[in-house]
mmCIF file with all atom_site columns, C-alpha atoms in Angstrom:
data_model
loop_
_atom_site.group_PDB
_atom_site.id
_atom_site.type_symbol
_atom_site.label_atom_id
_atom_site.label_alt_id
_atom_site.label_comp_id
_atom_site.label_asym_id
_atom_site.label_entity_id
_atom_site.label_seq_id
_atom_site.pdbx_PDB_ins_code
_atom_site.Cartn_x
_atom_site.Cartn_y
_atom_site.Cartn_z
_atom_site.occupancy
_atom_site.B_iso_or_equiv
_atom_site.pdbx_formal_charge
_atom_site.auth_seq_id
_atom_site.auth_comp_id
_atom_site.auth_asym_id
_atom_site.auth_atom_id
_atom_site.pdbx_PDB_model_num
ATOM 1   C CA . UNK A 1 1   ? 0.000  0.000  0.000   1.00 0.00 ? 12  UNK A CA 1
ATOM 2   C CA . UNK A 1 2   ? 1.373  3.420  -1.009  1.00 0.00 ? 13  UNK A CA 1
ATOM 3   C CA . UNK A 1 3   ? 1.668  5.890  1.832   1.00 0.00 ? 14  UNK A CA 1
ATOM 4   C CA . UNK A 1 4   ? 0.224  9.323  1.174   1.00 0.00 ? 15  UNK A CA 1
ATOM 5   C CA . UNK A 1 5   ? 0.053  12.583 3.015   1.00 0.00 ? 16  UNK A CA 1
ATOM 6   C CA . UNK A 1 6   ? -3.224 14.143 4.102   1.00 0.00 ? 17  UNK A CA 1
ATOM 7   C CA . UNK A 1 7   ? -4.336 16.948 1.763   1.00 0.00 ? 18  UNK A CA 1
ATOM 8   C CA . UNK A 1 8   ? -2.482 20.106 2.699   1.00 0.00 ? 19  UNK A CA 1
ATOM 9   C CA . UNK A 1 9   ? -5.508 22.313 2.029   1.00 0.00 ? 20  UNK A CA 1
ATOM 10  C CA . UNK A 1 10  ? -9.167 21.800 1.345   1.00 0.00 ? 21  UNK A CA 1
ATOM 11  C CA . UNK A 1 11  ? -8.995 23.963 -1.790  1.00 0.00 ? 22  UNK A CA 1
ATOM 12  C CA . UNK A 1 12  ? -9.053 21.951 -5.025  1.00 0.00 ? 23  UNK A CA 1
ATOM 13  C CA . UNK A 1 13  ? -7.046 24.447 -7.051  1.00 0.00 ? 24  UNK A CA 1
ATOM 14  C CA . UNK A 1 14  ? -3.315 24.588 -6.509  1.00 0.00 ? 25  UNK A CA 1
ATOM 15  C CA . UNK A 1 15  ? -2.503 26.495 -9.671  1.00 0.00 ? 26  UNK A CA 1
ATOM 16  C CA . UNK A 1 16  ? -4.247 28.444 -12.410 1.00 0.00 ? 27  UNK A CA 1
ATOM 17  C CA . UNK A 1 17  ? -3.054 27.466 -15.881 1.00 0.00 ? 28  UNK A CA 1
ATOM 18  C CA . UNK A 1 18  ? -3.223 28.778 -19.435 1.00 0.00 ? 29  UNK A CA 1
ATOM 19  C CA . UNK A 1 19  ? -2.065 26.535 -22.275 1.00 0.00 ? 30  UNK A CA 1
ATOM 20  C CA . UNK A 1 20  ? -1.054 27.783 -25.735 1.00 0.00 ? 31  UNK A CA 1
ATOM 21  C CA . UNK A 1 21  ? -0.476 25.363 -28.607 1.00 0.00 ? 32  UNK A CA 1
ATOM 22  C CA . UNK A 1 22  ? 1.299  25.568 -31.929 1.00 0.00 ? 33  UNK A CA 1
ATOM 23  C CA . UNK A 1 23  ? 4.034  27.948 -30.762 1.00 0.00 ? 34  UNK A CA 1
ATOM 24  C CA . UNK A 1 24  ? 7.496  27.935 -32.290 1.00 0.00 ? 35  UNK A CA 1
ATOM 25  C CA . UNK A 1 25  ? 10.612 28.220 -30.165 1.00 0.00 ? 36  UNK A CA 1
ATOM 26  C CA . UNK A 1 26  ? 10.914 31.829 -31.285 1.00 0.00 ? 37  UNK A CA 1
ATOM 27  C CA . UNK A 1 27  ? 7.312  32.497 -30.238 1.00 0.00 ? 38  UNK A CA 1
ATOM 28  C CA . UNK A 1 28  ? 7.973  31.002 -26.822 1.00 0.00 ? 39  UNK A CA 1
ATOM 29  C CA . UNK A 1 29  ? 11.087 33.141 -26.431 1.00 0.00 ? 40  UNK A CA 1
ATOM 30  C CA . UNK A 1 30  ? 9.172  36.303 -27.356 1.00 0.00 ? 41  UNK A CA 1
ATOM 31  C CA . UNK A 1 31  ? 6.575  35.617 -24.663 1.00 0.00 ? 42  UNK A CA 1
ATOM 32  C CA . UNK A 1 32  ? 9.246  34.661 -22.124 1.00 0.00 ? 43  UNK A CA 1
ATOM 33  C CA . UNK A 1 33  ? 11.216 37.867 -22.592 1.00 0.00 ? 44  UNK A CA 1
ATOM 34  C CA . UNK A 1 34  ? 8.126  40.083 -22.779 1.00 0.00 ? 45  UNK A CA 1
ATOM 35  C CA . UNK A 1 35  ? 7.117  39.119 -19.245 1.00 0.00 ? 46  UNK A CA 1
ATOM 36  C CA . UNK A 1 36  ? 8.711  40.884 -16.245 1.00 0.00 ? 47  UNK A CA 1
ATOM 37  C CA . UNK A 1 37  ? 11.378 39.002 -14.286 1.00 0.00 ? 48  UNK A CA 1
ATOM 38  C CA . UNK A 1 38  ? 9.494  39.671 -11.048 1.00 0.00 ? 49  UNK A CA 1
ATOM 39  C CA . UNK A 1 39  ? 6.378  37.789 -12.217 1.00 0.00 ? 50  UNK A CA 1
ATOM 40  C CA . UNK A 1 40  ? 4.865  34.952 -10.192 1.00 0.00 ? 51  UNK A CA 1
ATOM 41  C CA . UNK A 1 41  ? 3.772  32.995 -13.274 1.00 0.00 ? 52  UNK A CA 1
ATOM 42  C CA . UNK A 1 42  ? 5.990  30.149 -14.446 1.00 0.00 ? 53  UNK A CA 1
ATOM 43  C CA . UNK A 1 43  ? 6.443  28.982 -18.024 1.00 0.00 ? 54  UNK A CA 1
ATOM 44  C CA . UNK A 1 44  ? 6.962  25.464 -19.340 1.00 0.00 ? 55  UNK A CA 1
ATOM 45  C CA . UNK A 1 45  ? 7.486  24.820 -23.055 1.00 0.00 ? 56  UNK A CA 1
ATOM 46  C CA . UNK A 1 46  ? 7.532  21.436 -24.745 1.00 0.00 ? 57  UNK A CA 1
ATOM 47  C CA . UNK A 1 47  ? 7.496  20.971 -28.529 1.00 0.00 ? 58  UNK A CA 1
ATOM 48  C CA . UNK A 1 48  ? 5.051  23.739 -29.403 1.00 0.00 ? 59  UNK A CA 1
ATOM 49  C CA . UNK A 1 49  ? 3.004  23.638 -26.165 1.00 0.00 ? 60  UNK A CA 1
ATOM 50  C CA . UNK A 1 50  ? 3.432  26.514 -23.724 1.00 0.00 ? 61  UNK A CA 1
ATOM 51  C CA . UNK A 1 51  ? 1.886  26.284 -20.286 1.00 0.00 ? 62  UNK A CA 1
ATOM 52  C CA . UNK A 1 52  ? 1.733  29.382 -18.098 1.00 0.00 ? 63  UNK A CA 1
ATOM 53  C CA . UNK A 1 53  ? 0.925  28.551 -14.490 1.00 0.00 ? 64  UNK A CA 1
ATOM 54  C CA . UNK A 1 54  ? 0.086  30.872 -11.622 1.00 0.00 ? 65  UNK A CA 1
ATOM 55  C CA . UNK A 1 55  ? 0.662  29.245 -8.208  1.00 0.00 ? 66  UNK A CA 1
ATOM 56  C CA . UNK A 1 56  ? -2.008 29.570 -5.535  1.00 0.00 ? 67  UNK A CA 1
ATOM 57  C CA . UNK A 1 57  ? -1.784 29.157 -1.751  1.00 0.00 ? 68  UNK A CA 1
ATOM 58  C CA . UNK A 1 58  ? -1.817 25.362 -1.520  1.00 0.00 ? 69  UNK A CA 1
ATOM 59  C CA . UNK A 1 59  ? 0.873  25.135 -4.192  1.00 0.00 ? 70  UNK A CA 1
ATOM 60  C CA . UNK A 1 60  ? 3.141  27.640 -2.465  1.00 0.00 ? 71  UNK A CA 1
ATOM 61  C CA . UNK A 1 61  ? 2.631  26.090 0.964   1.00 0.00 ? 72  UNK A CA 1
ATOM 62  C CA . UNK A 1 62  ? 3.752  22.678 -0.262  1.00 0.00 ? 73  UNK A CA 1
ATOM 63  C CA . UNK A 1 63  ? 6.590  24.060 -2.355  1.00 0.00 ? 74  UNK A CA 1
ATOM 64  C CA . UNK A 1 64  ? 8.122  26.195 0.391   1.00 0.00 ? 75  UNK A CA 1
ATOM 65  C CA . UNK A 1 65  ? 7.889  23.388 2.925   1.00 0.00 ? 76  UNK A CA 1
ATOM 66  C CA . UNK A 1 66  ? 9.429  20.845 0.549   1.00 0.00 ? 77  UNK A CA 1
ATOM 67  C CA . UNK A 1 67  ? 12.313 23.227 -0.030  1.00 0.00 ? 78  UNK A CA 1
ATOM 68  C CA . UNK A 1 68  ? 12.758 23.653 3.725   1.00 0.00 ? 79  UNK A CA 1
ATOM 69  C CA . UNK A 1 69  ? 12.705 19.847 4.029   1.00 0.00 ? 80  UNK A CA 1
ATOM 70  C CA . UNK A 1 70  ? 15.535 19.615 1.485   1.00 0.00 ? 81  UNK A CA 1
ATOM 71  C CA . UNK A 1 71  ? 17.612 22.362 3.088   1.00 0.00 ? 82  UNK A CA 1
ATOM 72  C CA . UNK A 1 72  ? 17.312 20.710 6.509   1.00 0.00 ? 83  UNK A CA 1
ATOM 73  C CA . UNK A 1 73  ? 18.489 17.400 5.087   1.00 0.00 ? 84  UNK A CA 1
ATOM 74  C CA . UNK A 1 74  ? 21.411 18.979 3.247   1.00 0.00 ? 85  UNK A CA 1
ATOM 75  C CA . UNK A 1 75  ? 22.512 20.920 6.329   1.00 0.00 ? 86  UNK A CA 1
ATOM 76  C CA . UNK A 1 76  ? 22.169 18.112 8.853   1.00 0.00 ? 87  UNK A CA 1
ATOM 77  C CA . UNK A 1 77  ? 23.827 15.578 6.534   1.00 0.00 ? 88  UNK A CA 1
ATOM 78  C CA . UNK A 1 78  ? 26.811 17.855 5.902   1.00 0.00 ? 89  UNK A CA 1
ATOM 79  C CA . UNK A 1 79  ? 26.173 18.258 2.164   1.00 0.00 ? 90  UNK A CA 1
ATOM 80  C CA . UNK A 1 80  ? 26.503 21.324 -0.077  1.00 0.00 ? 91  UNK A CA 1
ATOM 81  C CA . UNK A 1 81  ? 23.852 22.929 -2.267  1.00 0.00 ? 92  UNK A CA 1
ATOM 82  C CA . UNK A 1 82  ? 23.322 25.578 -4.928  1.00 0.00 ? 93  UNK A CA 1
ATOM 83  C CA . UNK A 1 83  ? 19.679 26.609 -5.144  1.00 0.00 ? 94  UNK A CA 1
ATOM 84  C CA . UNK A 1 84  ? 18.422 27.521 -8.605  1.00 0.00 ? 95  UNK A CA 1
ATOM 85  C CA . UNK A 1 85  ? 14.796 28.177 -7.687  1.00 0.00 ? 96  UNK A CA 1
ATOM 86  C CA . UNK A 1 86  ? 12.723 28.760 -10.833 1.00 0.00 ? 97  UNK A CA 1
ATOM 87  C CA . UNK A 1 87  ? 15.652 29.760 -13.017 1.00 0.00 ? 98  UNK A CA 1
ATOM 88  C CA . UNK A 1 88  ? 14.715 29.284 -16.670 1.00 0.00 ? 99  UNK A CA 1
ATOM 89  C CA . UNK A 1 89  ? 16.172 26.041 -18.046 1.00 0.00 ? 100 UNK A CA 1
ATOM 90  C CA . UNK A 1 90  ? 16.082 26.527 -21.816 1.00 0.00 ? 101 UNK A CA 1
ATOM 91  C CA . UNK A 1 91  ? 17.252 23.894 -24.291 1.00 0.00 ? 102 UNK A CA 1
ATOM 92  C CA . UNK A 1 92  ? 16.653 25.061 -27.844 1.00 0.00 ? 103 UNK A CA 1
ATOM 93  C CA . UNK A 1 93  ? 18.317 21.889 -29.140 1.00 0.00 ? 104 UNK A CA 1
ATOM 94  C CA . UNK A 1 94  ? 15.547 19.874 -27.433 1.00 0.00 ? 105 UNK A CA 1
ATOM 95  C CA . UNK A 1 95  ? 12.762 22.370 -28.254 1.00 0.00 ? 106 UNK A CA 1
ATOM 96  C CA . UNK A 1 96  ? 12.032 22.443 -24.529 1.00 0.00 ? 107 UNK A CA 1
ATOM 97  C CA . UNK A 1 97  ? 12.209 25.006 -21.760 1.00 0.00 ? 108 UNK A CA 1
ATOM 98  C CA . UNK A 1 98  ? 11.074 25.118 -18.153 1.00 0.00 ? 109 UNK A CA 1
ATOM 99  C CA . UNK A 1 99  ? 10.925 27.233 -15.045 1.00 0.00 ? 110 UNK A CA 1
ATOM 100 C CA . UNK A 1 100 ? 10.663 24.480 -12.435 1.00 0.00 ? 111 UNK A CA 1
ATOM 101 C CA . UNK A 1 101 ? 9.233  25.114 -9.004  1.00 0.00 ? 112 UNK A CA 1
ATOM 102 C CA . UNK A 1 102 ? 12.683 24.425 -7.594  1.00 0.00 ? 113 UNK A CA 1
ATOM 103 C CA . UNK A 1 103 ? 15.982 23.090 -8.885  1.00 0.00 ? 114 UNK A CA 1
ATOM 104 C CA . UNK A 1 104 ? 19.184 22.287 -7.022  1.00 0.00 ? 115 UNK A CA 1
ATOM 105 C CA . UNK A 1 105 ? 22.790 21.337 -7.564  1.00 0.00 ? 116 UNK A CA 1
ATOM 106 C CA . UNK A 1 106 ? 23.907 19.017 -4.773  1.00 0.00 ? 117 UNK A CA 1
ATOM 107 C CA . UNK A 1 107 ? 26.194 16.299 -6.136  1.00 0.00 ? 118 UNK A CA 1
ATOM 108 C CA . UNK A 1 108 ? 27.533 18.736 -8.748  1.00 0.00 ? 119 UNK A CA 1
ATOM 109 C CA . UNK A 1 109 ? 27.490 21.817 -6.506  1.00 0.00 ? 120 UNK A CA 1
ATOM 110 C CA . UNK A 1 110 ? 31.270 22.222 -6.703  1.00 0.00 ? 121 UNK A CA 1
ATOM 111 C CA . UNK A 1 111 ? 31.133 22.431 -10.514 1.00 0.00 ? 122 UNK A CA 1
ATOM 112 C CA . UNK A 1 112 ? 28.827 25.464 -10.490 1.00 0.00 ? 123 UNK A CA 1
ATOM 113 C CA . UNK A 1 113 ? 29.612 27.150 -7.169  1.00 0.00 ? 124 UNK A CA 1
ATOM 114 C CA . UNK A 1 114 ? 30.240 30.892 -7.245  1.00 0.00 ? 125 UNK A CA 1
ATOM 115 C CA . UNK A 1 115 ? 29.091 31.563 -10.807 1.00 0.00 ? 126 UNK A CA 1
ATOM 116 C CA . UNK A 1 116 ? 26.129 31.555 -13.159 1.00 0.00 ? 127 UNK A CA 1
ATOM 117 C CA . UNK A 1 117 ? 25.148 28.229 -14.676 1.00 0.00 ? 128 UNK A CA 1
ATOM 118 C CA . UNK A 1 118 ? 25.501 27.742 -18.437 1.00 0.00 ? 129 UNK A CA 1
ATOM 119 C CA . UNK A 1 119 ? 23.428 24.751 -19.525 1.00 0.00 ? 130 UNK A CA 1
ATOM 120 C CA . UNK A 1 120 ? 25.293 24.606 -22.812 1.00 0.00 ? 131 UNK A CA 1
ATOM 121 C CA . UNK A 1 121 ? 28.363 23.526 -20.864 1.00 0.00 ? 132 UNK A CA 1
ATOM 122 C CA . UNK A 1 122 ? 27.259 22.622 -17.339 1.00 0.00 ? 133 UNK A CA 1
ATOM 123 C CA . UNK A 1 123 ? 25.272 19.537 -16.276 1.00 0.00 ? 134 UNK A CA 1
ATOM 124 C CA . UNK A 1 124 ? 21.558 19.849 -15.601 1.00 0.00 ? 135 UNK A CA 1
ATOM 125 C CA . UNK A 1 125 ? 20.522 20.423 -11.971 1.00 0.00 ? 136 UNK A CA 1
ATOM 126 C CA . UNK A 1 126 ? 20.850 17.292 -9.840  1.00 0.00 ? 137 UNK A CA 1
ATOM 127 C CA . UNK A 1 127 ? 17.328 17.576 -8.449  1.00 0.00 ? 138 UNK A CA 1
ATOM 128 C CA . UNK A 1 128 ? 14.177 19.249 -9.777  1.00 0.00 ? 139 UNK A CA 1
ATOM 129 C CA . UNK A 1 129 ? 10.965 19.571 -7.767  1.00 0.00 ? 140 UNK A CA 1
ATOM 130 C CA . UNK A 1 130 ? 7.535  20.246 -9.260  1.00 0.00 ? 141 UNK A CA 1
ATOM 131 C CA . UNK A 1 131 ? 4.290  20.722 -7.338  1.00 0.00 ? 142 UNK A CA 1
ATOM 132 C CA . UNK A 1 132 ? 1.310  20.097 -9.627  1.00 0.00 ? 143 UNK A CA 1
ATOM 133 C CA . UNK A 1 133 ? -1.899 19.948 -7.624  1.00 0.00 ? 144 UNK A CA 1
ATOM 134 C CA . UNK A 1 134 ? -4.098 20.709 -10.624 1.00 0.00 ? 145 UNK A CA 1
ATOM 135 C CA . UNK A 1 135 ? -3.777 19.005 -14.015 1.00 0.00 ? 146 UNK A CA 1
ATOM 136 C CA . UNK A 1 136 ? -0.884 19.934 -16.288 1.00 0.00 ? 147 UNK A CA 1
ATOM 137 C CA . UNK A 1 137 ? -0.905 19.274 -20.046 1.00 0.00 ? 148 UNK A CA 1
ATOM 138 C CA . UNK A 1 138 ? 2.863  18.839 -20.189 1.00 0.00 ? 149 UNK A CA 1
ATOM 139 C CA . UNK A 1 139 ? 4.548  15.524 -19.431 1.00 0.00 ? 150 UNK A CA 1
ATOM 140 C CA . UNK A 1 140 ? 7.197  16.817 -17.059 1.00 0.00 ? 151 UNK A CA 1
ATOM 141 C CA . UNK A 1 141 ? 8.738  13.388 -16.573 1.00 0.00 ? 152 UNK A CA 1
ATOM 142 C CA . UNK A 1 142 ? 9.631  13.271 -20.264 1.00 0.00 ? 153 UNK A CA 1
ATOM 143 C CA . UNK A 1 143 ? 10.693 16.913 -20.281 1.00 0.00 ? 154 UNK A CA 1
ATOM 144 C CA . UNK A 1 144 ? 13.178 16.685 -17.410 1.00 0.00 ? 155 UNK A CA 1
ATOM 145 C CA . UNK A 1 145 ? 14.414 13.264 -18.506 1.00 0.00 ? 156 UNK A CA 1
ATOM 146 C CA . UNK A 1 146 ? 15.225 14.752 -21.925 1.00 0.00 ? 157 UNK A CA 1
ATOM 147 C CA . UNK A 1 147 ? 17.134 17.544 -20.180 1.00 0.00 ? 158 UNK A CA 1
ATOM 148 C CA . UNK A 1 148 ? 19.184 14.971 -18.281 1.00 0.00 ? 159 UNK A CA 1
ATOM 149 C CA . UNK A 1 149 ? 18.019 15.863 -14.764 1.00 0.00 ? 160 UNK A CA 1
ATOM 150 C CA . UNK A 1 150 ? 19.209 12.908 -12.623 1.00 0.00 ? 161 UNK A CA 1
ATOM 151 C CA . UNK A 1 151 ? 16.421 13.100 -10.027 1.00 0.00 ? 162 UNK A CA 1
ATOM 152 C CA . UNK A 1 152 ? 12.886 14.469 -10.280 1.00 0.00 ? 163 UNK A CA 1
ATOM 153 C CA . UNK A 1 153 ? 10.345 14.886 -7.473  1.00 0.00 ? 164 UNK A CA 1
ATOM 154 C CA . UNK A 1 154 ? 6.651  15.341 -8.202  1.00 0.00 ? 165 UNK A CA 1
ATOM 155 C CA . UNK A 1 155 ? 4.110  16.256 -5.523  1.00 0.00 ? 166 UNK A CA 1
ATOM 156 C CA . UNK A 1 156 ? 0.362  16.499 -6.202  1.00 0.00 ? 167 UNK A CA 1
ATOM 157 C CA . UNK A 1 157 ? -0.803 17.649 -2.788  1.00 0.00 ? 168 UNK A CA 1
ATOM 158 C CA . UNK A 1 158 ? -1.102 14.106 -1.450  1.00 0.00 ? 169 UNK A CA 1
ATOM 159 C CA . UNK A 1 159 ? 1.626  11.904 -2.910  1.00 0.00 ? 170 UNK A CA 1
ATOM 160 C CA . UNK A 1 160 ? 5.364  12.456 -3.261  1.00 0.00 ? 171 UNK A CA 1
ATOM 161 C CA . UNK A 1 161 ? 6.768  10.566 -6.239  1.00 0.00 ? 172 UNK A CA 1
ATOM 162 C CA . UNK A 1 162 ? 10.502 10.167 -6.756  1.00 0.00 ? 173 UNK A CA 1
ATOM 163 C CA . UNK A 1 163 ? 12.100 9.419  -10.113 1.00 0.00 ? 174 UNK A CA 1
ATOM 164 C CA . UNK A 1 164 ? 15.686 8.520  -10.990 1.00 0.00 ? 175 UNK A CA 1
ATOM 165 C CA . UNK A 1 165 ? 17.081 8.866  -14.507 1.00 0.00 ? 176 UNK A CA 1
ATOM 166 C CA . UNK A 1 166 ? 18.168 5.518  -15.893 1.00 0.00 ? 177 UNK A CA 1
ATOM 167 C CA . UNK A 1 167 ? 19.120 5.158  -19.554 1.00 0.00 ? 178 UNK A CA 1
ATOM 168 C CA . UNK A 1 168 ? 17.408 8.428  -20.519 1.00 0.00 ? 179 UNK A CA 1
ATOM 169 C CA . UNK A 1 169 ? 14.068 7.579  -18.873 1.00 0.00 ? 180 UNK A CA 1
ATOM 170 C CA . UNK A 1 170 ? 12.791 7.910  -15.327 1.00 0.00 ? 181 UNK A CA 1
ATOM 171 C CA . UNK A 1 171 ? 12.239 4.956  -13.053 1.00 0.00 ? 182 UNK A CA 1
ATOM 172 C CA . UNK A 1 172 ? 10.149 5.513  -9.938  1.00 0.00 ? 183 UNK A CA 1
ATOM 173 C CA . UNK A 1 173 ? 11.924 4.891  -6.621  1.00 0.00 ? 184 UNK A CA 1
ATOM 174 C CA . UNK A 1 174 ? 10.761 4.334  -3.059  1.00 0.00 ? 185 UNK A CA 1
ATOM 175 C CA . UNK A 1 175 ? 13.513 6.587  -1.741  1.00 0.00 ? 186 UNK A CA 1
ATOM 176 C CA . UNK A 1 176 ? 15.521 9.526  -3.003  1.00 0.00 ? 187 UNK A CA 1
ATOM 177 C CA . UNK A 1 177 ? 18.930 8.626  -4.496  1.00 0.00 ? 188 UNK A CA 1
ATOM 178 C CA . UNK A 1 178 ? 20.211 11.901 -3.038  1.00 0.00 ? 189 UNK A CA 1
ATOM 179 C CA . UNK A 1 179 ? 18.893 11.104 0.455   1.00 0.00 ? 190 UNK A CA 1
ATOM 180 C CA . UNK A 1 180 ? 18.693 7.286  0.490   1.00 0.00 ? 191 UNK A CA 1
ATOM 181 C CA . UNK A 1 181 ? 18.035 7.028  4.221   1.00 0.00 ? 192 UNK A CA 1
ATOM 182 C CA . UNK A 1 182 ? 14.976 9.270  4.054   1.00 0.00 ? 193 UNK A CA 1
ATOM 183 C CA . UNK A 1 183 ? 11.580 7.579  3.828   1.00 0.00 ? 194 UNK A CA 1
ATOM 184 C CA . UNK A 1 184 ? 8.541  9.193  2.229   1.00 0.00 ? 195 UNK A CA 1
ATOM 185 C CA . UNK A 1 185 ? 6.765  9.207  5.562   1.00 0.00 ? 196 UNK A CA 1
ATOM 186 C CA . UNK A 1 186 ? 9.279  11.781 6.818   1.00 0.00 ? 197 UNK A CA 1
ATOM 187 C CA . UNK A 1 187 ? 8.023  14.385 4.352   1.00 0.00 ? 198 UNK A CA 1
ATOM 188 C CA . UNK A 1 188 ? 4.371  13.530 4.926   1.00 0.00 ? 199 UNK A CA 1
ATOM 189 C CA . UNK A 1 189 ? 4.732  13.937 8.680   1.00 0.00 ? 200 UNK A CA 1
ATOM 190 C CA . UNK A 1 190 ? 6.684  17.173 8.256   1.00 0.00 ? 201 UNK A CA 1
ATOM 191 C CA . UNK A 1 191 ? 3.984  18.669 6.000   1.00 0.00 ? 202 UNK A CA 1
ATOM 192 C CA . UNK A 1 192 ? 1.225  17.565 8.333   1.00 0.00 ? 203 UNK A CA 1
ATOM 193 C CA . UNK A 1 193 ? 2.900  19.091 11.392  1.00 0.00 ? 204 UNK A CA 1
ATOM 194 C CA . UNK A 1 194 ? 3.717  22.281 9.471   1.00 0.00 ? 205 UNK A CA 1
ATOM 195 C CA . UNK A 1 195 ? 0.032  22.926 8.869   1.00 0.00 ? 206 UNK A CA 1
ATOM 196 C CA . UNK A 1 196 ? -0.252 23.678 12.588  1.00 0.00 ? 207 UNK A CA 1
ATOM 197 C CA . UNK A 1 197 ? 3.142  25.281 13.217  1.00 0.00 ? 208 UNK A CA 1
ATOM 198 C CA . UNK A 1 198 ? 6.014  25.444 10.731  1.00 0.00 ? 209 UNK A CA 1
ATOM 199 C CA . UNK A 1 199 ? 8.682  26.299 13.314  1.00 0.00 ? 210 UNK A CA 1
ATOM 200 C CA . UNK A 1 200 ? 7.746  23.418 15.600  1.00 0.00 ? 211 UNK A CA 1
ATOM 201 C CA . UNK A 1 201 ? 7.694  21.106 12.579  1.00 0.00 ? 212 UNK A CA 1
ATOM 202 C CA . UNK A 1 202 ? 11.175 22.211 11.571  1.00 0.00 ? 213 UNK A CA 1
ATOM 203 C CA . UNK A 1 203 ? 12.566 21.798 15.087  1.00 0.00 ? 214 UNK A CA 1
ATOM 204 C CA . UNK A 1 204 ? 11.080 18.313 15.373  1.00 0.00 ? 215 UNK A CA 1
ATOM 205 C CA . UNK A 1 205 ? 12.388 17.242 11.974  1.00 0.00 ? 216 UNK A CA 1
ATOM 206 C CA . UNK A 1 206 ? 15.899 18.552 12.654  1.00 0.00 ? 217 UNK A CA 1
ATOM 207 C CA . UNK A 1 207 ? 16.030 16.667 15.930  1.00 0.00 ? 218 UNK A CA 1
ATOM 208 C CA . UNK A 1 208 ? 14.706 13.532 14.254  1.00 0.00 ? 219 UNK A CA 1
ATOM 209 C CA . UNK A 1 209 ? 17.320 13.651 11.482  1.00 0.00 ? 220 UNK A CA 1
ATOM 210 C CA . UNK A 1 210 ? 20.133 14.337 13.960  1.00 0.00 ? 221 UNK A CA 1
ATOM 211 C CA . UNK A 1 211 ? 19.070 11.294 15.981  1.00 0.00 ? 222 UNK A CA 1
ATOM 212 C CA . UNK A 1 212 ? 18.974 9.152  12.818  1.00 0.00 ? 223 UNK A CA 1
ATOM 213 C CA . UNK A 1 213 ? 22.474 10.244 11.868  1.00 0.00 ? 224 UNK A CA 1
ATOM 214 C CA . UNK A 1 214 ? 23.770 9.539  15.394  1.00 0.00 ? 225 UNK A CA 1
ATOM 215 C CA . UNK A 1 215 ? 22.342 5.992  15.246  1.00 0.00 ? 226 UNK A CA 1
ATOM 216 C CA . UNK A 1 216 ? 24.565 5.082  12.297  1.00 0.00 ? 227 UNK A CA 1
#
């Protein structure tokens, strides 16, 4: 039986979306650069399909807490990280572009530390996270696999799904390759506790992870 988290909010909508079809790469680029950098909307482009999504409260709650979850793990496990946030990941050669909810360099942090990333030369982010509570028309598994992202997390408001890139396609895993000792239940409990008090949830999770590390 697959463990799931309780819904983080009663609201059905996590994002508002607009989908445009039949766009060329040049058309996508024109729209991308016409929008202000400070916008909340995020763009995802895949072979002529452009999806513009506007995150709502339930989306942002889950996203910010998942990022905090990751940062706690990285810190307590003595790892390094470069946070890319929703930096635009454009690959004209693949006819694909994305502004993920969050992207991180962890294993390859040293290769990109202290400078701007150039995807023409640098590896793709080690981990990409997408929160899609409402339906998306773009197959993000195929998109990020094509970009060569080694690990992809997808969260729909109830279930956390983890994918590892193997031979250019994603295979679903029970645990994160980046954090192999971390079970899915850890995130579900953290999100549930954070609904009542985020600071208490963070304190409890830090103490829990410290104890787990000490046991080894």
